[in-house]
């Protein structure tokens, strides 16, 4: 009795904490009560004799996932205890490999840092040149435009590119206004265009004649083409598309021009020219420059699709092509690859679609200075820049390459190639070569471009 009584007293707390019975060393199942983290830490320290140091907040991982060690860690870490240790030779080799890796990484970092510094230096230098050039243009050249525009100093400064702040003004002065268009005249043609847009949206009457219906259909097709082309004009800028800040402005300039020159109407490619002018000029001034620019002989021949004149321009281009790049000229000739395949798109948009916008603007700078000759000189400069690549290509790849030029083309490389092009053949300049071709009316000259002839 005493024995069992003693045991009962000893087991009383256990019975209260864990209800049930104990038999032959078996205990009833216990509830898994969660332990506090501090208690777990204390038990760990008591069992191991180590003090647990929590990692700093920055070193704690939010997501517990497997992360492989870096190659550096693999080299420096000793092998696990269950694997044989590294030999002295292997450890030295790994240390040497690690040092080489670190040295290469440092070299790359230094090289990239020097490259970044060089780019920044060039950018600062370019900005300083633009700032100093702007002062010269504003204070010296523009106030004395007629007297200074043809001087050697101005022409050299012009070649380096116009400062963006004076670009529009210089373009307007260089293109001129032979058509004597005024801002008031622009407003008149713009109001006419708006009336047409309004009339086109209204249903036509049943008494309309066939000719009237046909002309209305042509105008509607032209307006639809304008809308379609505006959405495809510099799509990466997102400023000419519907809802963009310049969408209505571009639509107005192009619509007014179709009313001003119904004999020309709207032709694909015009939207890029008008867009570049709008980015650099006020609305009325952009229209004036646009109308006068398209009235130049070369642009008028292309936009009116005058085949005979276009063939003369292509023939003149090929004369200087053969003179400057004979190997590439023969390569193109062997594939019967004619200039119209790639030149039409370049001339129609004045390179604004084919080249990056900032580079195209610099081409426009010198084009406004030198006229149509520079458009074809630029084309030869592009061919010279990519001559080695083009010599390795066949007809299809050449056509595809020239239709969509690389986006990493730089102004320095292109203009150095343009400067190397000599626009002189047998002591004849561009204007003389083109004039001699204009006098020659033989049918054989029309075979330079079979694509246009067909």
XYZ file of C-alpha atoms in Angstrom, residues 17-298:
282
model
C -0.667 17.504 -17.441
C -1.180 14.463 -19.684
C -4.453 12.671 -18.928
C -4.491 8.923 -19.526
C -2.563 5.933 -18.185
C 0.946 4.489 -18.371
C 1.605 0.808 -18.778
C 4.941 -0.996 -19.296
C 6.737 2.245 -20.293
C 4.171 3.318 -22.884
C 2.811 6.865 -22.662
C -0.333 8.291 -24.197
C 0.067 10.504 -27.256
C 0.848 14.136 -26.407
C -0.397 17.233 -28.078
C 2.275 18.891 -30.269
C 2.378 22.207 -28.518
C 4.488 24.750 -30.481
C 7.601 25.911 -28.692
C 8.632 29.505 -28.587
C 11.668 30.402 -30.714
C 13.545 31.667 -27.659
C 13.050 28.337 -25.880
C 14.355 26.462 -28.924
C 17.380 28.777 -29.019
C 18.085 28.214 -25.302
C 17.836 24.429 -25.690
C 20.224 24.561 -28.669
C 22.769 26.652 -26.751
C 22.529 24.350 -23.710
C 23.046 21.240 -25.818
C 25.872 22.531 -28.050
C 27.495 25.100 -25.844
C 27.463 27.621 -28.728
C 25.954 31.048 -28.748
C 23.623 31.606 -31.722
C 24.192 34.873 -33.538
C 21.329 35.854 -35.839
C 22.346 37.175 -39.277
C 21.986 40.899 -39.965
C 18.627 41.924 -41.518
C 20.212 42.572 -44.916
C 21.647 39.051 -45.066
C 18.361 37.301 -44.307
C 16.763 35.648 -47.295
C 13.124 36.265 -47.944
C 12.607 33.133 -49.971
C 14.347 29.988 -48.759
C 15.408 28.456 -52.043
C 18.439 26.594 -53.259
C 21.099 28.983 -54.501
C 24.260 27.533 -56.011
C 27.530 28.950 -54.818
C 29.502 31.134 -57.160
C 32.587 29.843 -58.957
C 34.709 31.876 -56.573
C 33.177 30.108 -53.576
C 33.679 26.726 -55.217
C 37.372 27.482 -55.598
C 37.944 28.801 -52.090
C 35.678 26.458 -50.092
C 37.192 23.294 -48.664
C 35.621 20.039 -49.623
C 32.996 18.466 -47.345
C 34.249 16.158 -44.579
C 33.015 13.030 -46.375
C 35.275 13.772 -49.382
C 39.073 13.652 -49.544
C 40.756 16.989 -48.939
C 42.424 18.936 -51.725
C 46.030 18.254 -52.398
C 48.535 21.095 -52.081
C 48.995 21.238 -55.858
C 45.241 21.370 -56.472
C 44.736 24.053 -53.828
C 47.519 26.151 -55.375
C 46.076 25.690 -58.850
C 42.635 26.734 -57.660
C 44.096 29.742 -55.907
C 45.929 30.711 -59.106
C 42.755 30.295 -61.159
C 40.884 32.421 -58.670
C 43.522 35.174 -58.813
C 43.383 35.126 -62.632
C 39.590 35.411 -62.558
C 39.763 38.372 -60.188
C 42.424 40.045 -62.345
C 40.323 39.600 -65.505
C 37.255 40.966 -63.752
C 39.224 44.011 -62.623
C 40.539 44.546 -66.161
C 36.991 44.428 -67.545
C 35.775 46.864 -64.922
C 38.637 49.269 -65.642
C 38.045 48.982 -69.395
C 34.324 49.643 -69.014
C 35.022 52.578 -66.712
C 37.429 54.080 -69.277
C 34.831 53.528 -72.001
C 32.150 55.275 -69.962
C 34.505 58.163 -69.230
C 35.364 58.455 -72.918
C 31.695 58.535 -73.888
C 31.008 61.175 -71.260
C 33.990 63.249 -72.386
C 32.809 63.067 -75.998
C 29.281 63.982 -74.956
C 30.485 66.962 -72.921
C 32.719 68.041 -75.779
C 29.833 67.745 -78.220
C 27.583 69.782 -75.942
C 30.266 72.455 -75.594
C 30.716 72.566 -79.366
C 26.960 72.883 -79.874
C 26.753 75.658 -77.291
C 29.644 77.602 -78.828
C 28.299 77.022 -82.349
C 24.862 78.247 -81.293
C 26.361 81.527 -80.091
C 28.131 81.978 -83.442
C 24.976 81.174 -85.433
C 22.741 83.449 -83.376
C 25.066 86.418 -82.971
C 27.102 86.391 -86.191
C 25.691 84.265 -89.009
C 21.904 84.654 -88.849
C 21.940 88.476 -88.571
C 24.204 88.580 -91.674
C 22.755 85.576 -93.484
C 23.097 86.611 -97.124
C 26.642 87.840 -96.717
C 27.976 84.919 -94.660
C 26.097 81.825 -95.831
C 28.556 81.039 -98.651
C 31.767 81.722 -96.722
C 34.190 78.894 -96.032
C 33.913 79.305 -92.270
C 30.117 78.992 -92.305
C 30.187 76.029 -94.669
C 32.639 74.159 -92.407
C 30.533 74.951 -89.349
C 27.457 73.850 -91.286
C 29.062 70.497 -92.121
C 29.571 69.737 -88.420
C 25.802 69.891 -87.869
C 23.451 72.693 -86.911
C 22.573 73.331 -83.248
C 19.000 72.117 -82.652
C 17.908 75.540 -81.402
C 18.688 77.227 -84.758
C 18.145 74.228 -87.068
C 14.613 75.163 -88.102
C 15.518 78.774 -88.799
C 18.527 77.835 -90.929
C 16.494 75.252 -92.846
C 13.823 77.843 -93.645
C 16.406 80.348 -94.861
C 18.306 77.732 -96.897
C 15.196 76.231 -98.550
C 13.754 79.666 -99.228
C 10.211 80.633 -100.186
C 10.145 80.871 -103.967
C 6.420 80.076 -103.898
C 5.752 83.170 -101.739
C 3.476 81.283 -99.380
C 2.258 83.235 -96.367
C 0.810 81.976 -93.047
C -2.546 83.424 -94.155
C -2.442 81.323 -97.328
C -1.761 78.251 -95.223
C -4.844 79.001 -93.101
C -6.948 79.269 -96.272
C -5.881 75.870 -97.583
C -6.211 74.347 -94.125
C -9.825 75.562 -93.899
C -10.476 74.054 -97.339
C -9.036 70.766 -96.193
C -11.243 70.789 -93.095
C -14.316 71.470 -95.287
C -13.396 68.494 -97.464
C -12.956 66.247 -94.454
C -16.372 67.352 -93.238
C -18.000 66.814 -96.655
C -16.415 63.388 -97.003
C -17.954 62.316 -93.712
C -21.419 63.304 -94.994
C -23.343 60.946 -97.342
C -23.195 61.938 -101.028
C -26.351 62.934 -102.903
C -27.884 60.787 -105.593
C -27.546 63.561 -108.245
C -23.727 63.435 -108.255
C -22.181 62.753 -111.669
C -19.786 59.899 -112.306
C -16.792 62.277 -112.611
C -17.654 63.931 -109.320
C -18.029 60.583 -107.603
C -14.693 59.424 -109.053
C -12.842 62.559 -107.899
C -14.419 62.312 -104.460
C -13.381 58.655 -104.282
C -9.800 59.612 -105.209
C -9.735 62.300 -102.532
C -11.183 59.952 -99.966
C -8.523 57.369 -100.857
C -5.864 60.070 -100.508
C -7.194 61.110 -97.099
C -7.352 57.502 -95.957
C -3.738 57.075 -97.073
C -2.763 60.158 -95.057
C -4.413 58.722 -91.942
C -2.686 55.388 -92.460
C 0.720 56.963 -93.072
C 0.486 59.263 -90.052
C 0.091 56.236 -87.782
C 3.266 54.750 -89.325
C 5.363 57.924 -89.022
C 8.131 57.556 -86.436
C 6.120 54.956 -84.476
C 8.822 54.656 -81.797
C 8.303 58.306 -80.768
C 4.538 57.879 -80.123
C 3.893 61.562 -80.878
C 2.380 61.440 -84.362
C -0.006 58.550 -83.776
C -3.654 59.131 -82.866
C -3.840 60.726 -79.437
C -0.259 62.001 -79.693
C 0.592 65.708 -79.370
C 1.563 66.137 -83.040
C -1.057 63.922 -84.718
C -3.513 66.689 -85.622
C -0.703 69.049 -86.589
C 0.790 66.573 -89.076
C -2.674 65.799 -90.432
C -3.317 69.511 -90.960
C -0.065 70.167 -92.833
C -0.520 67.181 -95.145
C -4.206 67.921 -95.731
C -3.490 71.569 -96.544
C -0.804 70.522 -99.023
C -3.190 68.210 -100.920
C -5.481 71.230 -101.363
C -2.572 73.497 -102.292
C -1.095 71.075 -104.843
C -3.905 68.813 -106.097
C -1.736 67.970 -109.127
C 0.713 66.279 -106.750
C -1.678 65.210 -104.026
C -0.396 62.991 -101.269
C 2.327 60.406 -101.893
C 3.704 57.918 -99.382
C 6.831 59.285 -97.766
C 5.583 62.850 -97.466
C 4.513 62.270 -93.863
C 8.133 61.703 -92.764
C 9.315 64.937 -94.398
C 6.467 66.946 -92.877
C 7.056 65.325 -89.471
C 10.744 66.307 -89.397
C 9.824 69.901 -90.302
C 7.104 70.015 -87.619
C 9.641 68.921 -84.998
C 11.849 71.889 -85.862
C 9.431 74.638 -86.977
C 6.117 76.229 -86.114
C 3.043 74.977 -87.960
C 2.797 77.646 -90.681
C 6.585 77.789 -91.172
C 6.681 73.984 -91.453
C 4.043 74.107 -94.208
C 5.928 76.838 -96.084
C 9.199 74.883 -95.928
C 7.380 71.654 -96.839
C 5.732 73.115 -99.954
C 8.953 74.772 -101.145
C 11.037 71.683 -100.462
C 8.709 69.468 -102.480
C 8.827 72.018 -105.299
C 12.546 71.372 -105.875
C 13.256 69.554 -109.193
C 14.398 66.291 -107.628
